[in-house]
Amino acid sequence: MHRTHTCGELTIKDLGAEVTLSGWVAKSRDLGGMTFIDLRDRYGITQLVFNMDDNEQLCAEGRKLGREFVIKITGKVIERSSKNLKIPTGEIEIKISKLEILNAAKTVPFLIEDETDGGDDLRMKYRYLDLRRAVVRKNMELRHKMAHETRNYLSNHKFIEVETPVLIKSTPEGARDFVVPSRMNPGEFYALPQSPQTFKQLLMVSGFDRYFQIVKCFRDEDLRADRQPEFTQIDCEMSFVEQEDILNMFEGLFKHLFKSIKGIDIAEVPRMTYADAMKYYGSDKPDIRFDMKFVELNDVVKGKDFKVFDDAELVVGICAKGCAQYTRKQVDELTDFVKKPQIGATGLVYCRYNEDGTIKSSVDKFYSEEELQKWVSAFGAEKGDLILILAGKADKTRKALNELRLEMGNRLGFRDKNTFAPLWVLDFPLLEFDEESGRWHAMHHPFTSPKPEDIALLETDPGAVRANAYDMVLNGTEIGGGSIRIHNKELQSLMFKHLGFSQEEAHKQFGFLMDAFEFGAPPHGGIAFGFDRLCSLFAGLDTIRDVIAFPKNNSGRDVMIDSPSTIANEQLNELSIAVK
Ligand code: ASP
């Protein structure tokens, strides 16, 4: 028998018991005639004690144990003289009578402790050692619980988990596909699913009514942002539903996860239209942990000979509460921030509403104090506030101001990771114009249904057509999105036509789905949550890598197994592939 207990369970109640434990040597300390060892396993740490006076030979063996040796010991639970009340096993130790080395260990490349000296690359190369660290393992335990609670909630609501294939053909999420050559069909390729979108819709045609799957998806995208080429979704679809049914069901899932995992009661999730999100926050995923809404100033500032404002399509700003006392240096920092190329503003205008009631702006030359008073009123600013204004092309300016707003939120401590502010964003546009290809693209995917009252606009003003599409946003991050689908062939064909597909192209790529719609397709809709992202937000982490057991690096590489890698010529020949 390798163990009677784990390293996390013996307490003062077990005094006197003879026990056997197995685990890793986390640390050892020699103190005069005694040697102490911390024995670690997944469940915790138990202190072992070897005593020179009791058993010289055993003690000598104990002293030779290196870090990360795997050992098995037998001994008696005794009370510790110096207790550690921070851990459950901290009041006891094991007085060893028998020691067996199950496996020795080389010197590990970094410390297996919460605070490690290992850099990122090293930790990824030896990820199996990194995963031994309790802080990293806890993230995986959280992930497990989240998956478990997701399955509980959805099963309780009559969803069934159905696996869909991984070797398929292109799915329409708008990214590049990963492809897999088919040996049996020379010159032909499978694509890995960007999502199970078409399959889950087909399952609705099959009458499955409620489907979900915790599923791997694959998108060959640039990995600049916090993305992974393979990631996990909680993918769901329901029949005979309208948007409201979906929002309620999945708000329920979201609340269940918060309650069961974090013990937090989430109130009703507020809703905002896409149009308002863009107008007031310059983003389709506003962080509503804090207010600081945009105020548009075209009516207030134009016509005073200040060319920058007069020429701008949009003049818009935010009011930072209590920041009027910002120093010149702090304001310069903000100016530098908005001028960074990735933000792209040409400058920043400020206006201080000082505590003494005076108003001072960086454009005093053009605006009298009386006029500035109008700015103050437009923002509802109070004494002590600082107004920050950007001007230029509407879309670009809103985007830049969004960044500035988030930066101010950080500076003012409004973006606390333990505060959770979810939001539904509704009524997304159906289409967006892609300058590069000169074509309209589906903003969500081509199976998303337009709002019935907007269908007529498809011909006249495609950009104005709203979709029955929704996103769930948490703390400024999109965590899920979905739509009510088109479920009849005519509307689906019309959609493909507007997306610039010829009938043949549409048939070649998605004929199977259009055919299915002719055999009695129920009205249906669904949603998918980014499971990695959700886990990382729950864990208060900045990157999804930390909730993935074996993640890839920014070049899409697994440095531990060294993949991707070249393959042998015979393999290439078998696949009828020539590599340049
Ligand atoms: N398949 C969509 C996605 O991956 C989600 C959905 O529409 O249900 O974003």
PDB file of N, CA and C in Angstrom, residues 216-287:
ATOM      1  N   LYS A 216     -13.491  21.818 -27.886  1.00  0.00           N
ATOM      2  CA  LYS A 216     -12.310  22.493 -28.435  1.00  0.00           C
ATOM      3  C   LYS A 216     -12.653  23.118 -29.788  1.00  0.00           C
ATOM      4  N   CYS A 217     -12.205  24.342 -30.001  1.00  0.00           N
ATOM      5  CA  CYS A 217     -12.360  25.010 -31.285  1.00  0.00           C
ATOM      6  C   CYS A 217     -10.977  25.455 -31.743  1.00  0.00           C
ATOM      7  N   PHE A 218     -10.824  25.629 -33.041  1.00  0.00           N
ATOM      8  CA  PHE A 218      -9.490  25.899 -33.593  1.00  0.00           C
ATOM      9  C   PHE A 218      -9.568  27.086 -34.548  1.00  0.00           C
ATOM     10  N   ARG A 219      -8.767  28.100 -34.302  1.00  0.00           N
ATOM     11  CA  ARG A 219      -8.750  29.243 -35.221  1.00  0.00           C
ATOM     12  C   ARG A 219      -7.311  29.660 -35.451  1.00  0.00           C
ATOM     13  N   ASP A 220      -6.949  29.726 -36.712  1.00  0.00           N
ATOM     14  CA  ASP A 220      -5.565  30.045 -37.056  1.00  0.00           C
ATOM     15  C   ASP A 220      -5.427  31.559 -37.178  1.00  0.00           C
ATOM     16  N   GLU A 221      -5.376  32.222 -36.031  1.00  0.00           N
ATOM     17  CA  GLU A 221      -5.314  33.680 -36.015  1.00  0.00           C
ATOM     18  C   GLU A 221      -3.969  34.123 -35.473  1.00  0.00           C
ATOM     19  N   ASP A 222      -3.641  35.390 -35.714  1.00  0.00           N
ATOM     20  CA  ASP A 222      -2.440  35.927 -35.080  1.00  0.00           C
ATOM     21  C   ASP A 222      -2.678  35.940 -33.586  1.00  0.00           C
ATOM     22  N   LEU A 223      -1.622  35.651 -32.831  1.00  0.00           N
ATOM     23  CA  LEU A 223      -1.847  35.454 -31.400  1.00  0.00           C
ATOM     24  C   LEU A 223      -1.420  36.649 -30.555  1.00  0.00           C
ATOM     25  N   ARG A 224      -1.378  37.833 -31.187  1.00  0.00           N
ATOM     26  CA  ARG A 224      -0.961  39.033 -30.444  1.00  0.00           C
ATOM     27  C   ARG A 224      -1.725  39.145 -29.120  1.00  0.00           C
ATOM     28  N   ALA A 225      -3.034  39.195 -29.262  1.00  0.00           N
ATOM     29  CA  ALA A 225      -3.837  39.362 -28.052  1.00  0.00           C
ATOM     30  C   ALA A 225      -3.773  38.059 -27.273  1.00  0.00           C
ATOM     31  N   ASP A 226      -4.512  38.019 -26.193  1.00  0.00           N
ATOM     32  CA  ASP A 226      -4.452  36.853 -25.331  1.00  0.00           C
ATOM     33  C   ASP A 226      -5.305  35.735 -25.942  1.00  0.00           C
ATOM     34  N   ARG A 227      -4.771  35.108 -26.983  1.00  0.00           N
ATOM     35  CA  ARG A 227      -5.528  34.061 -27.676  1.00  0.00           C
ATOM     36  C   ARG A 227      -4.703  32.800 -27.772  1.00  0.00           C
ATOM     37  N   GLN A 228      -5.383  31.695 -27.980  1.00  0.00           N
ATOM     38  CA  GLN A 228      -4.727  30.411 -28.205  1.00  0.00           C
ATOM     39  C   GLN A 228      -5.287  29.829 -29.495  1.00  0.00           C
ATOM     40  N   PRO A 229      -4.462  29.135 -30.281  1.00  0.00           N
ATOM     41  CA  PRO A 229      -4.971  28.553 -31.528  1.00  0.00           C
ATOM     42  C   PRO A 229      -6.048  27.497 -31.275  1.00  0.00           C
ATOM     43  N   GLU A 230      -5.932  26.778 -30.160  1.00  0.00           N
ATOM     44  CA  GLU A 230      -7.044  25.896 -29.775  1.00  0.00           C
ATOM     45  C   GLU A 230      -7.550  26.378 -28.432  1.00  0.00           C
ATOM     46  N   PHE A 231      -8.857  26.485 -28.349  1.00  0.00           N
ATOM     47  CA  PHE A 231      -9.446  27.021 -27.120  1.00  0.00           C
ATOM     48  C   PHE A 231     -10.764  26.290 -26.893  1.00  0.00           C
ATOM     49  N   THR A 232     -11.380  26.556 -25.759  1.00  0.00           N
ATOM     50  CA  THR A 232     -12.572  25.781 -25.398  1.00  0.00           C
ATOM     51  C   THR A 232     -13.793  26.680 -25.289  1.00  0.00           C
ATOM     52  N   GLN A 233     -14.888  26.193 -25.845  1.00  0.00           N
ATOM     53  CA  GLN A 233     -16.153  26.914 -25.716  1.00  0.00           C
ATOM     54  C   GLN A 233     -17.168  26.081 -24.940  1.00  0.00           C
ATOM     55  N   ILE A 234     -18.061  26.784 -24.223  1.00  0.00           N
ATOM     56  CA  ILE A 234     -19.298  26.137 -23.787  1.00  0.00           C
ATOM     57  C   ILE A 234     -20.267  26.465 -24.905  1.00  0.00           C
ATOM     58  N   ASP A 235     -20.559  25.487 -25.737  1.00  0.00           N
ATOM     59  CA  ASP A 235     -21.318  25.739 -26.955  1.00  0.00           C
ATOM     60  C   ASP A 235     -22.749  25.245 -26.760  1.00  0.00           C
ATOM     61  N   CYS A 236     -23.741  26.056 -27.063  1.00  0.00           N
ATOM     62  CA  CYS A 236     -25.133  25.695 -26.757  1.00  0.00           C
ATOM     63  C   CYS A 236     -26.070  26.065 -27.900  1.00  0.00           C
ATOM     64  N   GLU A 237     -27.144  25.322 -28.004  1.00  0.00           N
ATOM     65  CA  GLU A 237     -28.178  25.640 -28.992  1.00  0.00           C
ATOM     66  C   GLU A 237     -29.531  25.168 -28.458  1.00  0.00           C
ATOM     67  N   MET A 238     -30.580  25.933 -28.754  1.00  0.00           N
ATOM     68  CA  MET A 238     -31.932  25.590 -28.286  1.00  0.00           C
ATOM     69  C   MET A 238     -32.947  25.779 -29.408  1.00  0.00           C
ATOM     70  N   SER A 239     -33.991  24.954 -29.381  1.00  0.00           N
ATOM     71  CA  SER A 239     -35.056  25.086 -30.379  1.00  0.00           C
ATOM     72  C   SER A 239     -36.283  25.766 -29.786  1.00  0.00           C
ATOM     73  N   PHE A 240     -37.117  26.284 -30.681  1.00  0.00           N
ATOM     74  CA  PHE A 240     -38.373  26.945 -30.306  1.00  0.00           C
ATOM     75  C   PHE A 240     -38.124  28.046 -29.268  1.00  0.00           C
ATOM     76  N   VAL A 241     -37.146  28.866 -29.573  1.00  0.00           N
ATOM     77  CA  VAL A 241     -36.831  29.963 -28.650  1.00  0.00           C
ATOM     78  C   VAL A 241     -36.729  31.288 -29.389  1.00  0.00           C
ATOM     79  N   GLU A 242     -36.950  32.333 -28.619  1.00  0.00           N
ATOM     80  CA  GLU A 242     -36.665  33.685 -29.103  1.00  0.00           C
ATOM     81  C   GLU A 242     -35.502  34.214 -28.289  1.00  0.00           C
ATOM     82  N   GLN A 243     -35.026  35.372 -28.694  1.00  0.00           N
ATOM     83  CA  GLN A 243     -33.844  35.945 -28.025  1.00  0.00           C
ATOM     84  C   GLN A 243     -34.007  35.986 -26.504  1.00  0.00           C
ATOM     85  N   GLU A 244     -35.210  36.392 -26.080  1.00  0.00           N
ATOM     86  CA  GLU A 244     -35.446  36.549 -24.645  1.00  0.00           C
ATOM     87  C   GLU A 244     -35.235  35.220 -23.884  1.00  0.00           C
ATOM     88  N   ASP A 245     -35.657  34.115 -24.505  1.00  0.00           N
ATOM     89  CA  ASP A 245     -35.491  32.797 -23.858  1.00  0.00           C
ATOM     90  C   ASP A 245     -34.011  32.479 -23.672  1.00  0.00           C
ATOM     91  N   ILE A 246     -33.232  32.790 -24.689  1.00  0.00           N
ATOM     92  CA  ILE A 246     -31.792  32.489 -24.615  1.00  0.00           C
ATOM     93  C   ILE A 246     -31.144  33.361 -23.535  1.00  0.00           C
ATOM     94  N   LEU A 247     -31.477  34.634 -23.548  1.00  0.00           N
ATOM     95  CA  LEU A 247     -30.853  35.526 -22.561  1.00  0.00           C
ATOM     96  C   LEU A 247     -31.157  35.032 -21.145  1.00  0.00           C
ATOM     97  N   ASN A 248     -32.402  34.651 -20.917  1.00  0.00           N
ATOM     98  CA  ASN A 248     -32.765  34.195 -19.569  1.00  0.00           C
ATOM     99  C   ASN A 248     -32.043  32.909 -19.178  1.00  0.00           C
ATOM    100  N   MET A 249     -32.019  31.955 -20.100  1.00  0.00           N
ATOM    101  CA  MET A 249     -31.386  30.658 -19.802  1.00  0.00           C
ATOM    102  C   MET A 249     -29.900  30.837 -19.464  1.00  0.00           C
ATOM    103  N   PHE A 250     -29.230  31.683 -20.226  1.00  0.00           N
ATOM    104  CA  PHE A 250     -27.777  31.746 -20.042  1.00  0.00           C
ATOM    105  C   PHE A 250     -27.352  32.789 -19.009  1.00  0.00           C
ATOM    106  N   GLU A 251     -28.251  33.712 -18.741  1.00  0.00           N
ATOM    107  CA  GLU A 251     -28.019  34.548 -17.559  1.00  0.00           C
ATOM    108  C   GLU A 251     -28.093  33.640 -16.335  1.00  0.00           C
ATOM    109  N   GLY A 252     -28.997  32.670 -16.410  1.00  0.00           N
ATOM    110  CA  GLY A 252     -29.131  31.684 -15.331  1.00  0.00           C
ATOM    111  C   GLY A 252     -27.841  30.882 -15.144  1.00  0.00           C
ATOM    112  N   LEU A 253     -27.256  30.453 -16.243  1.00  0.00           N
ATOM    113  CA  LEU A 253     -25.999  29.688 -16.153  1.00  0.00           C
ATOM    114  C   LEU A 253     -24.914  30.550 -15.506  1.00  0.00           C
ATOM    115  N   PHE A 254     -24.841  31.781 -15.964  1.00  0.00           N
ATOM    116  CA  PHE A 254     -23.822  32.709 -15.469  1.00  0.00           C
ATOM    117  C   PHE A 254     -23.985  32.914 -13.954  1.00  0.00           C
ATOM    118  N   LYS A 255     -25.224  33.117 -13.541  1.00  0.00           N
ATOM    119  CA  LYS A 255     -25.485  33.325 -12.102  1.00  0.00           C
ATOM    120  C   LYS A 255     -25.162  32.067 -11.316  1.00  0.00           C
ATOM    121  N   HIS A 256     -25.519  30.920 -11.898  1.00  0.00           N
ATOM    122  CA  HIS A 256     -25.249  29.644 -11.211  1.00  0.00           C
ATOM    123  C   HIS A 256     -23.742  29.479 -10.987  1.00  0.00           C
ATOM    124  N   LEU A 257     -22.959  29.807 -11.996  1.00  0.00           N
ATOM    125  CA  LEU A 257     -21.507  29.658 -11.856  1.00  0.00           C
ATOM    126  C   LEU A 257     -20.981  30.577 -10.758  1.00  0.00           C
ATOM    127  N   PHE A 258     -21.441  31.808 -10.753  1.00  0.00           N
ATOM    128  CA  PHE A 258     -20.964  32.734  -9.719  1.00  0.00           C
ATOM    129  C   PHE A 258     -21.359  32.262  -8.327  1.00  0.00           C
ATOM    130  N   LYS A 259     -22.591  31.783  -8.217  1.00  0.00           N
ATOM    131  CA  LYS A 259     -23.074  31.371  -6.897  1.00  0.00           C
ATOM    132  C   LYS A 259     -22.334  30.110  -6.432  1.00  0.00           C
ATOM    133  N   SER A 260     -22.277  29.113  -7.321  1.00  0.00           N
ATOM    134  CA  SER A 260     -21.734  27.821  -6.870  1.00  0.00           C
ATOM    135  C   SER A 260     -20.216  27.862  -6.726  1.00  0.00           C
ATOM    136  N   ILE A 261     -19.542  28.682  -7.510  1.00  0.00           N
ATOM    137  CA  ILE A 261     -18.075  28.669  -7.468  1.00  0.00           C
ATOM    138  C   ILE A 261     -17.529  29.758  -6.545  1.00  0.00           C
ATOM    139  N   LYS A 262     -18.137  30.934  -6.616  1.00  0.00           N
ATOM    140  CA  LYS A 262     -17.564  32.043  -5.857  1.00  0.00           C
ATOM    141  C   LYS A 262     -18.460  32.517  -4.713  1.00  0.00           C
ATOM    142  N   GLY A 263     -19.638  31.907  -4.609  1.00  0.00           N
ATOM    143  CA  GLY A 263     -20.562  32.316  -3.542  1.00  0.00           C
ATOM    144  C   GLY A 263     -21.088  33.734  -3.727  1.00  0.00           C
ATOM    145  N   ILE A 264     -21.062  34.216  -4.971  1.00  0.00           N
ATOM    146  CA  ILE A 264     -21.510  35.593  -5.224  1.00  0.00           C
ATOM    147  C   ILE A 264     -22.893  35.576  -5.881  1.00  0.00           C
ATOM    148  N   ASP A 265     -23.799  36.398  -5.339  1.00  0.00           N
ATOM    149  CA  ASP A 265     -25.115  36.560  -5.970  1.00  0.00           C
ATOM    150  C   ASP A 265     -25.019  37.670  -6.993  1.00  0.00           C
ATOM    151  N   ILE A 266     -25.284  37.344  -8.230  1.00  0.00           N
ATOM    152  CA  ILE A 266     -25.264  38.362  -9.292  1.00  0.00           C
ATOM    153  C   ILE A 266     -26.699  38.834  -9.508  1.00  0.00           C
ATOM    154  N   ALA A 267     -26.876  40.149  -9.498  1.00  0.00           N
ATOM    155  CA  ALA A 267     -28.218  40.687  -9.732  1.00  0.00           C
ATOM    156  C   ALA A 267     -28.522  40.561 -11.224  1.00  0.00           C
ATOM    157  N   GLU A 268     -29.708  40.986 -11.608  1.00  0.00           N
ATOM    158  CA  GLU A 268     -30.089  40.902 -13.022  1.00  0.00           C
ATOM    159  C   GLU A 268     -29.032  41.573 -13.901  1.00  0.00           C
ATOM    160  N   VAL A 269     -28.698  40.925 -14.994  1.00  0.00           N
ATOM    161  CA  VAL A 269     -27.646  41.462 -15.862  1.00  0.00           C
ATOM    162  C   VAL A 269     -28.223  42.598 -16.716  1.00  0.00           C
ATOM    163  N   PRO A 270     -27.652  43.784 -16.623  1.00  0.00           N
ATOM    164  CA  PRO A 270     -28.187  44.896 -17.412  1.00  0.00           C
ATOM    165  C   PRO A 270     -28.008  44.671 -18.912  1.00  0.00           C
ATOM    166  N   ARG A 271     -28.757  45.404 -19.698  1.00  0.00           N
ATOM    167  CA  ARG A 271     -28.707  45.247 -21.156  1.00  0.00           C
ATOM    168  C   ARG A 271     -28.448  46.593 -21.809  1.00  0.00           C
ATOM    169  N   MET A 272     -27.737  46.561 -22.895  1.00  0.00           N
ATOM    170  CA  MET A 272     -27.429  47.799 -23.617  1.00  0.00           C
ATOM    171  C   MET A 272     -27.432  47.476 -25.104  1.00  0.00           C
ATOM    172  N   THR A 273     -27.918  48.390 -25.917  1.00  0.00           N
ATOM    173  CA  THR A 273     -27.847  48.116 -27.352  1.00  0.00           C
ATOM    174  C   THR A 273     -26.422  48.375 -27.829  1.00  0.00           C
ATOM    175  N   TYR A 274     -26.089  47.739 -28.923  1.00  0.00           N
ATOM    176  CA  TYR A 274     -24.785  47.959 -29.547  1.00  0.00           C
ATOM    177  C   TYR A 274     -24.609  49.465 -29.839  1.00  0.00           C
ATOM    178  N   ALA A 275     -25.681  50.084 -30.342  1.00  0.00           N
ATOM    179  CA  ALA A 275     -25.579  51.504 -30.708  1.00  0.00           C
ATOM    180  C   ALA A 275     -25.207  52.339 -29.485  1.00  0.00           C
ATOM    181  N   ASP A 276     -25.834  52.069 -28.356  1.00  0.00           N
ATOM    182  CA  ASP A 276     -25.509  52.828 -27.135  1.00  0.00           C
ATOM    183  C   ASP A 276     -24.107  52.508 -26.637  1.00  0.00           C
ATOM    184  N   ALA A 277     -23.736  51.239 -26.741  1.00  0.00           N
ATOM    185  CA  ALA A 277     -22.392  50.855 -26.275  1.00  0.00           C
ATOM    186  C   ALA A 277     -21.337  51.656 -27.034  1.00  0.00           C
ATOM    187  N   MET A 278     -21.545  51.795 -28.340  1.00  0.00           N
ATOM    188  CA  MET A 278     -20.573  52.537 -29.149  1.00  0.00           C
ATOM    189  C   MET A 278     -20.626  54.029 -28.830  1.00  0.00           C
ATOM    190  N   LYS A 279     -21.854  54.536 -28.656  1.00  0.00           N
ATOM    191  CA  LYS A 279     -22.005  55.978 -28.423  1.00  0.00           C
ATOM    192  C   LYS A 279     -21.460  56.395 -27.054  1.00  0.00           C
ATOM    193  N   TYR A 280     -21.730  55.597 -26.045  1.00  0.00           N
ATOM    194  CA  TYR A 280     -21.366  56.022 -24.687  1.00  0.00           C
ATOM    195  C   TYR A 280     -20.047  55.450 -24.172  1.00  0.00           C
ATOM    196  N   TYR A 281     -19.563  54.398 -24.840  1.00  0.00           N
ATOM    197  CA  TYR A 281     -18.315  53.785 -24.365  1.00  0.00           C
ATOM    198  C   TYR A 281     -17.294  53.552 -25.474  1.00  0.00           C
ATOM    199  N   GLY A 282     -17.708  53.756 -26.733  1.00  0.00           N
ATOM    200  CA  GLY A 282     -16.773  53.575 -27.839  1.00  0.00           C
ATOM    201  C   GLY A 282     -16.308  52.145 -27.991  1.00  0.00           C
ATOM    202  N   SER A 283     -17.111  51.206 -27.504  1.00  0.00           N
ATOM    203  CA  SER A 283     -16.686  49.809 -27.524  1.00  0.00           C
ATOM    204  C   SER A 283     -17.930  48.924 -27.516  1.00  0.00           C
ATOM    205  N   ASP A 284     -17.830  47.761 -28.177  1.00  0.00           N
ATOM    206  CA  ASP A 284     -18.968  46.834 -28.100  1.00  0.00           C
ATOM    207  C   ASP A 284     -18.840  45.932 -26.874  1.00  0.00           C
ATOM    208  N   LYS A 285     -17.829  46.194 -26.045  1.00  0.00           N
ATOM    209  CA  LYS A 285     -17.711  45.442 -24.789  1.00  0.00           C
ATOM    210  C   LYS A 285     -17.327  46.386 -23.656  1.00  0.00           C
ATOM    211  N   PRO A 286     -18.271  47.259 -23.308  1.00  0.00           N
ATOM    212  CA  PRO A 286     -17.942  48.262 -22.290  1.00  0.00           C
ATOM    213  C   PRO A 286     -17.662  47.648 -20.917  1.00  0.00           C
ATOM    214  N   ASP A 287     -16.688  48.233 -20.249  1.00  0.00           N
ATOM    215  CA  ASP A 287     -16.433  47.861 -18.864  1.00  0.00           C
ATOM    216  C   ASP A 287     -17.310  48.765 -18.012  1.00  0.00           C
TER     217      ASP A 287
END
